[in-house]
Amino acid sequence: MRRIFTILFCTILVLGVFSSCKKNRRIKQVDFPQHSLTAICPWTEGGGTDAILRALCKTAEKYLGVKITVENRTGGAGAIGHAAIKDAKPDGYTFGMITFELNSLPTQGLVNFTYADYDPLIRVNSDAATLTVRVDAPYNSVQEFVDYCKNNPETVSIGNSAPGSVWHIGAGLLADSTNIKVNHISFEGAAGAVAAVTAGQIDAVTVSLTEVKSQLDSGKLKVLGIMAAERSKSYPNIKTFKEQGFNIEYATWRGLALPKKVNPAIKTILVDAFTKAENDPEFLENAARLNFALAYQSPTDFAAFLKQNYNDVAKTMKSIGLVD
């Protein structure tokens, strides 16, 4: 009996040590983060994507306990930044904000990757396009703008954030739906387009409310309509396109993603931290101040959305003649 007891005791002891080792290895695997993180932004500093990413990262720092540095990797209509996120070392220390263009660039054959080459974290927001012009422009509604364009074909210029970008497609959808002919002027990010319309270098932009907020508030620009289902809570006097007789709804989206092959335990930590950050009063206040329309999705829901949006974008681009 003593011998049997000794064998059982030794067996239990060995199993306990083995279990402890496994547990320690598991703890070591999720000992993250140990130093600062880098968030890649595919668009210029001062634009909507940059603004919301910086606000979210600032709030997330208190949940992760480390600093998050935002790096703007611009160029190629968002291709350079998105490629940098995809090609980052899969250790969890580099992630980025993916945007609508991740689903429009492949359709145009401009990149050799798609949404499927990323590991989604969370969707952050979705913002409708607006039709925005200088405050002294000779039109005060969507209908007046359309009439002006029809009376002056190919003379009105509409700025966008890059060729084939979300706001280029938005302007194309507007032109196609209203049967007007305009000149599409591309910039490397919405900030440049907004600066150009403010300076009178172009006639209009089809960007989000967030990206024209400061010029709108200062009285330099006016919004003729918003391509949303409902009016903005921050600007209830701005009518939707549908209210003005145009059946157009169109919006961009932004979210966070990792390169493929990041440790699932690390991904869980990041999802938890950024989910908490998105619901944090500090971020909610900043988002409201910047006029962002938050539209959170979990990793699973965001992945399903990316797939559906990819198909929808391809269909829209074909319908307005941006691709064959």
mmCIF file with all atom_site columns, C-alpha atoms in Angstrom, residues 26-160:
data_model
loop_
_atom_site.group_PDB
_atom_site.id
_atom_site.type_symbol
_atom_site.label_atom_id
_atom_site.label_alt_id
_atom_site.label_comp_id
_atom_site.label_asym_id
_atom_site.label_entity_id
_atom_site.label_seq_id
_atom_site.pdbx_PDB_ins_code
_atom_site.Cartn_x
_atom_site.Cartn_y
_atom_site.Cartn_z
_atom_site.occupancy
_atom_site.B_iso_or_equiv
_atom_site.pdbx_formal_charge
_atom_site.auth_seq_id
_atom_site.auth_comp_id
_atom_site.auth_asym_id
_atom_site.auth_atom_id
_atom_site.pdbx_PDB_model_num
ATOM 1   C CA . ARG A 1 26  ? 0.482   30.386 -21.405 1.00 0.00 ? 26  ARG A CA 1
ATOM 2   C CA . ILE A 1 27  ? 1.030   33.392 -19.146 1.00 0.00 ? 27  ILE A CA 1
ATOM 3   C CA . LYS A 1 28  ? 4.285   34.141 -20.938 1.00 0.00 ? 28  LYS A CA 1
ATOM 4   C CA . GLN A 1 29  ? 2.530   34.040 -24.304 1.00 0.00 ? 29  GLN A CA 1
ATOM 5   C CA . VAL A 1 30  ? 0.111   36.769 -23.257 1.00 0.00 ? 30  VAL A CA 1
ATOM 6   C CA . ASP A 1 31  ? 2.660   38.955 -21.473 1.00 0.00 ? 31  ASP A CA 1
ATOM 7   C CA . PHE A 1 32  ? 1.714   41.740 -23.810 1.00 0.00 ? 32  PHE A CA 1
ATOM 8   C CA . PRO A 1 33  ? 2.434   44.546 -24.426 1.00 0.00 ? 33  PRO A CA 1
ATOM 9   C CA . GLN A 1 34  ? 5.914   45.003 -23.010 1.00 0.00 ? 34  GLN A CA 1
ATOM 10  C CA . HIS A 1 35  ? 6.679   48.205 -24.916 1.00 0.00 ? 35  HIS A CA 1
ATOM 11  C CA . SER A 1 36  ? 5.028   50.826 -27.117 1.00 0.00 ? 36  SER A CA 1
ATOM 12  C CA . LEU A 1 37  ? 2.827   50.028 -30.122 1.00 0.00 ? 37  LEU A CA 1
ATOM 13  C CA . THR A 1 38  ? 2.681   51.526 -33.606 1.00 0.00 ? 38  THR A CA 1
ATOM 14  C CA . ALA A 1 39  ? -0.587  52.326 -35.379 1.00 0.00 ? 39  ALA A CA 1
ATOM 15  C CA . ILE A 1 40  ? -0.319  52.845 -39.137 1.00 0.00 ? 40  ILE A CA 1
ATOM 16  C CA . CYS A 1 41  ? -2.608  55.398 -40.791 1.00 0.00 ? 41  CYS A CA 1
ATOM 17  C CA . PRO A 1 42  ? -2.813  55.141 -44.616 1.00 0.00 ? 42  PRO A CA 1
ATOM 18  C CA . TRP A 1 43  ? -3.925  58.752 -44.929 1.00 0.00 ? 43  TRP A CA 1
ATOM 19  C CA . THR A 1 44  ? -2.521  62.210 -44.256 1.00 0.00 ? 44  THR A CA 1
ATOM 20  C CA . GLU A 1 45  ? -2.356  63.877 -40.878 1.00 0.00 ? 45  GLU A CA 1
ATOM 21  C CA . GLY A 1 46  ? -5.366  66.103 -40.247 1.00 0.00 ? 46  GLY A CA 1
ATOM 22  C CA . GLY A 1 47  ? -7.859  64.016 -42.201 1.00 0.00 ? 47  GLY A CA 1
ATOM 23  C CA . GLY A 1 48  ? -10.780 62.082 -40.748 1.00 0.00 ? 48  GLY A CA 1
ATOM 24  C CA . THR A 1 49  ? -8.970  58.730 -40.557 1.00 0.00 ? 49  THR A CA 1
ATOM 25  C CA . ASP A 1 50  ? -5.996  60.293 -38.814 1.00 0.00 ? 50  ASP A CA 1
ATOM 26  C CA . ALA A 1 51  ? -8.197  62.172 -36.360 1.00 0.00 ? 51  ALA A CA 1
ATOM 27  C CA . ILE A 1 52  ? -10.262 59.210 -35.208 1.00 0.00 ? 52  ILE A CA 1
ATOM 28  C CA . LEU A 1 53  ? -7.260  56.872 -35.034 1.00 0.00 ? 53  LEU A CA 1
ATOM 29  C CA . ARG A 1 54  ? -5.319  59.275 -32.832 1.00 0.00 ? 54  ARG A CA 1
ATOM 30  C CA . ALA A 1 55  ? -8.312  59.837 -30.560 1.00 0.00 ? 55  ALA A CA 1
ATOM 31  C CA . LEU A 1 56  ? -8.936  56.101 -30.171 1.00 0.00 ? 56  LEU A CA 1
ATOM 32  C CA . CYS A 1 57  ? -5.267  55.262 -29.585 1.00 0.00 ? 57  CYS A CA 1
ATOM 33  C CA . LYS A 1 58  ? -4.932  57.967 -26.952 1.00 0.00 ? 58  LYS A CA 1
ATOM 34  C CA . THR A 1 59  ? -7.818  56.449 -24.992 1.00 0.00 ? 59  THR A CA 1
ATOM 35  C CA . ALA A 1 60  ? -6.612  52.868 -25.530 1.00 0.00 ? 60  ALA A CA 1
ATOM 36  C CA . GLU A 1 61  ? -3.238  53.686 -23.974 1.00 0.00 ? 61  GLU A CA 1
ATOM 37  C CA . LYS A 1 62  ? -4.705  53.599 -20.493 1.00 0.00 ? 62  LYS A CA 1
ATOM 38  C CA . TYR A 1 63  ? -6.065  50.086 -21.069 1.00 0.00 ? 63  TYR A CA 1
ATOM 39  C CA . LEU A 1 64  ? -2.842  48.745 -22.586 1.00 0.00 ? 64  LEU A CA 1
ATOM 40  C CA . GLY A 1 65  ? -0.487  50.634 -20.288 1.00 0.00 ? 65  GLY A CA 1
ATOM 41  C CA . VAL A 1 66  ? 1.885   51.694 -23.076 1.00 0.00 ? 66  VAL A CA 1
ATOM 42  C CA . LYS A 1 67  ? 2.201   54.504 -25.597 1.00 0.00 ? 67  LYS A CA 1
ATOM 43  C CA . ILE A 1 68  ? 0.751   54.097 -29.091 1.00 0.00 ? 68  ILE A CA 1
ATOM 44  C CA . THR A 1 69  ? 2.499   56.050 -31.841 1.00 0.00 ? 69  THR A CA 1
ATOM 45  C CA . VAL A 1 70  ? 0.520   56.872 -34.967 1.00 0.00 ? 70  VAL A CA 1
ATOM 46  C CA . GLU A 1 71  ? 2.530   56.771 -38.207 1.00 0.00 ? 71  GLU A CA 1
ATOM 47  C CA . ASN A 1 72  ? 1.106   58.229 -41.422 1.00 0.00 ? 72  ASN A CA 1
ATOM 48  C CA . ARG A 1 73  ? 2.159   56.053 -44.381 1.00 0.00 ? 73  ARG A CA 1
ATOM 49  C CA . THR A 1 74  ? 0.565   57.842 -47.299 1.00 0.00 ? 74  THR A CA 1
ATOM 50  C CA . GLY A 1 75  ? 0.532   57.434 -51.057 1.00 0.00 ? 75  GLY A CA 1
ATOM 51  C CA . GLY A 1 76  ? -0.987  55.319 -53.774 1.00 0.00 ? 76  GLY A CA 1
ATOM 52  C CA . ALA A 1 77  ? -4.567  56.191 -52.812 1.00 0.00 ? 77  ALA A CA 1
ATOM 53  C CA . GLY A 1 78  ? -4.079  54.402 -49.501 1.00 0.00 ? 78  GLY A CA 1
ATOM 54  C CA . ALA A 1 79  ? -2.193  51.449 -51.003 1.00 0.00 ? 79  ALA A CA 1
ATOM 55  C CA . ILE A 1 80  ? 1.128   52.183 -49.274 1.00 0.00 ? 80  ILE A CA 1
ATOM 56  C CA . GLY A 1 81  ? -0.340  52.387 -45.783 1.00 0.00 ? 81  GLY A CA 1
ATOM 57  C CA . HIS A 1 82  ? -2.545  49.343 -46.208 1.00 0.00 ? 82  HIS A CA 1
ATOM 58  C CA . ALA A 1 83  ? 0.406   47.341 -47.544 1.00 0.00 ? 83  ALA A CA 1
ATOM 59  C CA . ALA A 1 84  ? 2.477   48.424 -44.539 1.00 0.00 ? 84  ALA A CA 1
ATOM 60  C CA . ILE A 1 85  ? -0.184  47.068 -42.166 1.00 0.00 ? 85  ILE A CA 1
ATOM 61  C CA . LYS A 1 86  ? -0.374  43.788 -44.054 1.00 0.00 ? 86  LYS A CA 1
ATOM 62  C CA . ASP A 1 87  ? 3.399   43.371 -44.184 1.00 0.00 ? 87  ASP A CA 1
ATOM 63  C CA . ALA A 1 88  ? 4.089   44.365 -40.568 1.00 0.00 ? 88  ALA A CA 1
ATOM 64  C CA . LYS A 1 89  ? 5.840   41.914 -38.270 1.00 0.00 ? 89  LYS A CA 1
ATOM 65  C CA . PRO A 1 90  ? 3.071   39.693 -36.835 1.00 0.00 ? 90  PRO A CA 1
ATOM 66  C CA . ASP A 1 91  ? 3.971   40.268 -33.192 1.00 0.00 ? 91  ASP A CA 1
ATOM 67  C CA . GLY A 1 92  ? 0.997   42.489 -32.343 1.00 0.00 ? 92  GLY A CA 1
ATOM 68  C CA . TYR A 1 93  ? 3.095   45.596 -31.842 1.00 0.00 ? 93  TYR A CA 1
ATOM 69  C CA . THR A 1 94  ? 2.131   47.053 -35.213 1.00 0.00 ? 94  THR A CA 1
ATOM 70  C CA . PHE A 1 95  ? -1.467  47.347 -36.361 1.00 0.00 ? 95  PHE A CA 1
ATOM 71  C CA . GLY A 1 96  ? -3.337  49.887 -38.393 1.00 0.00 ? 96  GLY A CA 1
ATOM 72  C CA . MET A 1 97  ? -6.552  51.518 -39.444 1.00 0.00 ? 97  MET A CA 1
ATOM 73  C CA . ILE A 1 98  ? -7.986  49.987 -42.589 1.00 0.00 ? 98  ILE A CA 1
ATOM 74  C CA . THR A 1 99  ? -10.472 52.007 -44.602 1.00 0.00 ? 99  THR A CA 1
ATOM 75  C CA . PHE A 1 100 ? -12.976 51.732 -47.408 1.00 0.00 ? 100 PHE A CA 1
ATOM 76  C CA . GLU A 1 101 ? -10.176 51.860 -49.991 1.00 0.00 ? 101 GLU A CA 1
ATOM 77  C CA . LEU A 1 102 ? -9.027  48.393 -48.951 1.00 0.00 ? 102 LEU A CA 1
ATOM 78  C CA . ASN A 1 103 ? -12.098 47.171 -50.837 1.00 0.00 ? 103 ASN A CA 1
ATOM 79  C CA . SER A 1 104 ? -11.871 49.548 -53.803 1.00 0.00 ? 104 SER A CA 1
ATOM 80  C CA . LEU A 1 105 ? -8.173  49.273 -54.677 1.00 0.00 ? 105 LEU A CA 1
ATOM 81  C CA . PRO A 1 106 ? -8.244  45.535 -55.510 1.00 0.00 ? 106 PRO A CA 1
ATOM 82  C CA . THR A 1 107 ? -11.305 46.004 -57.726 1.00 0.00 ? 107 THR A CA 1
ATOM 83  C CA . GLN A 1 108 ? -9.279  48.466 -59.807 1.00 0.00 ? 108 GLN A CA 1
ATOM 84  C CA . GLY A 1 109 ? -6.341  46.073 -59.989 1.00 0.00 ? 109 GLY A CA 1
ATOM 85  C CA . LEU A 1 110 ? -4.120  48.569 -58.138 1.00 0.00 ? 110 LEU A CA 1
ATOM 86  C CA . VAL A 1 111 ? -2.995  46.176 -55.376 1.00 0.00 ? 111 VAL A CA 1
ATOM 87  C CA . ASN A 1 112 ? -2.428  42.446 -55.162 1.00 0.00 ? 112 ASN A CA 1
ATOM 88  C CA . PHE A 1 113 ? -4.078  42.004 -51.756 1.00 0.00 ? 113 PHE A CA 1
ATOM 89  C CA . THR A 1 114 ? -7.602  42.149 -50.299 1.00 0.00 ? 114 THR A CA 1
ATOM 90  C CA . TYR A 1 115 ? -9.388  42.298 -46.960 1.00 0.00 ? 115 TYR A CA 1
ATOM 91  C CA . ALA A 1 116 ? -8.714  38.547 -46.646 1.00 0.00 ? 116 ALA A CA 1
ATOM 92  C CA . ASP A 1 117 ? -5.012  39.299 -46.044 1.00 0.00 ? 117 ASP A CA 1
ATOM 93  C CA . TYR A 1 118 ? -5.759  40.976 -42.694 1.00 0.00 ? 118 TYR A CA 1
ATOM 94  C CA . ASP A 1 119 ? -6.905  39.885 -39.259 1.00 0.00 ? 119 ASP A CA 1
ATOM 95  C CA . PRO A 1 120 ? -9.749  42.288 -38.296 1.00 0.00 ? 120 PRO A CA 1
ATOM 96  C CA . LEU A 1 121 ? -9.858  43.706 -34.781 1.00 0.00 ? 121 LEU A CA 1
ATOM 97  C CA . ILE A 1 122 ? -12.891 46.011 -34.610 1.00 0.00 ? 122 ILE A CA 1
ATOM 98  C CA . ARG A 1 123 ? -14.865 48.307 -36.870 1.00 0.00 ? 123 ARG A CA 1
ATOM 99  C CA . VAL A 1 124 ? -14.760 51.796 -35.408 1.00 0.00 ? 124 VAL A CA 1
ATOM 100 C CA . ASN A 1 125 ? -17.064 54.092 -37.345 1.00 0.00 ? 125 ASN A CA 1
ATOM 101 C CA . SER A 1 126 ? -19.048 54.785 -40.494 1.00 0.00 ? 126 SER A CA 1
ATOM 102 C CA . ASP A 1 127 ? -19.491 58.289 -41.898 1.00 0.00 ? 127 ASP A CA 1
ATOM 103 C CA . ALA A 1 128 ? -21.801 59.398 -44.690 1.00 0.00 ? 128 ALA A CA 1
ATOM 104 C CA . ALA A 1 129 ? -20.605 61.557 -47.567 1.00 0.00 ? 129 ALA A CA 1
ATOM 105 C CA . THR A 1 130 ? -21.702 65.168 -47.907 1.00 0.00 ? 130 THR A CA 1
ATOM 106 C CA . LEU A 1 131 ? -21.861 67.580 -50.805 1.00 0.00 ? 131 LEU A CA 1
ATOM 107 C CA . THR A 1 132 ? -19.929 70.570 -49.492 1.00 0.00 ? 132 THR A CA 1
ATOM 108 C CA . VAL A 1 133 ? -19.125 73.879 -51.208 1.00 0.00 ? 133 VAL A CA 1
ATOM 109 C CA . ARG A 1 134 ? -17.811 77.354 -50.382 1.00 0.00 ? 134 ARG A CA 1
ATOM 110 C CA . VAL A 1 135 ? -20.219 79.471 -48.382 1.00 0.00 ? 135 VAL A CA 1
ATOM 111 C CA . ASP A 1 136 ? -20.436 81.984 -51.253 1.00 0.00 ? 136 ASP A CA 1
ATOM 112 C CA . ALA A 1 137 ? -21.210 79.340 -53.920 1.00 0.00 ? 137 ALA A CA 1
ATOM 113 C CA . PRO A 1 138 ? -24.244 80.153 -56.114 1.00 0.00 ? 138 PRO A CA 1
ATOM 114 C CA . TYR A 1 139 ? -26.276 77.127 -54.947 1.00 0.00 ? 139 TYR A CA 1
ATOM 115 C CA . ASN A 1 140 ? -27.894 76.333 -51.614 1.00 0.00 ? 140 ASN A CA 1
ATOM 116 C CA . SER A 1 141 ? -29.363 72.872 -52.170 1.00 0.00 ? 141 SER A CA 1
ATOM 117 C CA . VAL A 1 142 ? -28.542 69.644 -53.962 1.00 0.00 ? 142 VAL A CA 1
ATOM 118 C CA . GLN A 1 143 ? -31.119 70.448 -56.621 1.00 0.00 ? 143 GLN A CA 1
ATOM 119 C CA . GLU A 1 144 ? -29.611 73.876 -57.295 1.00 0.00 ? 144 GLU A CA 1
ATOM 120 C CA . PHE A 1 145 ? -26.151 72.299 -57.543 1.00 0.00 ? 145 PHE A CA 1
ATOM 121 C CA . VAL A 1 146 ? -27.404 69.668 -59.988 1.00 0.00 ? 146 VAL A CA 1
ATOM 122 C CA . ASP A 1 147 ? -29.186 72.299 -62.078 1.00 0.00 ? 147 ASP A CA 1
ATOM 123 C CA . TYR A 1 148 ? -26.029 74.419 -62.179 1.00 0.00 ? 148 TYR A CA 1
ATOM 124 C CA . CYS A 1 149 ? -23.947 71.433 -63.306 1.00 0.00 ? 149 CYS A CA 1
ATOM 125 C CA . LYS A 1 150 ? -26.441 70.611 -66.058 1.00 0.00 ? 150 LYS A CA 1
ATOM 126 C CA . ASN A 1 151 ? -26.403 74.200 -67.267 1.00 0.00 ? 151 ASN A CA 1
ATOM 127 C CA . ASN A 1 152 ? -22.598 74.273 -67.098 1.00 0.00 ? 152 ASN A CA 1
ATOM 128 C CA . PRO A 1 153 ? -21.466 70.765 -68.076 1.00 0.00 ? 153 PRO A CA 1
ATOM 129 C CA . GLU A 1 154 ? -17.877 69.719 -67.328 1.00 0.00 ? 154 GLU A CA 1
ATOM 130 C CA . THR A 1 155 ? -17.042 73.027 -65.660 1.00 0.00 ? 155 THR A CA 1
ATOM 131 C CA . VAL A 1 156 ? -17.732 72.157 -62.010 1.00 0.00 ? 156 VAL A CA 1
ATOM 132 C CA . SER A 1 157 ? -14.873 70.435 -60.181 1.00 0.00 ? 157 SER A CA 1
ATOM 133 C CA . ILE A 1 158 ? -15.408 68.003 -57.304 1.00 0.00 ? 158 ILE A CA 1
ATOM 134 C CA . GLY A 1 159 ? -12.443 67.079 -55.113 1.00 0.00 ? 159 GLY A CA 1
ATOM 135 C CA . ASN A 1 160 ? -11.824 63.656 -53.589 1.00 0.00 ? 160 ASN A CA 1
#
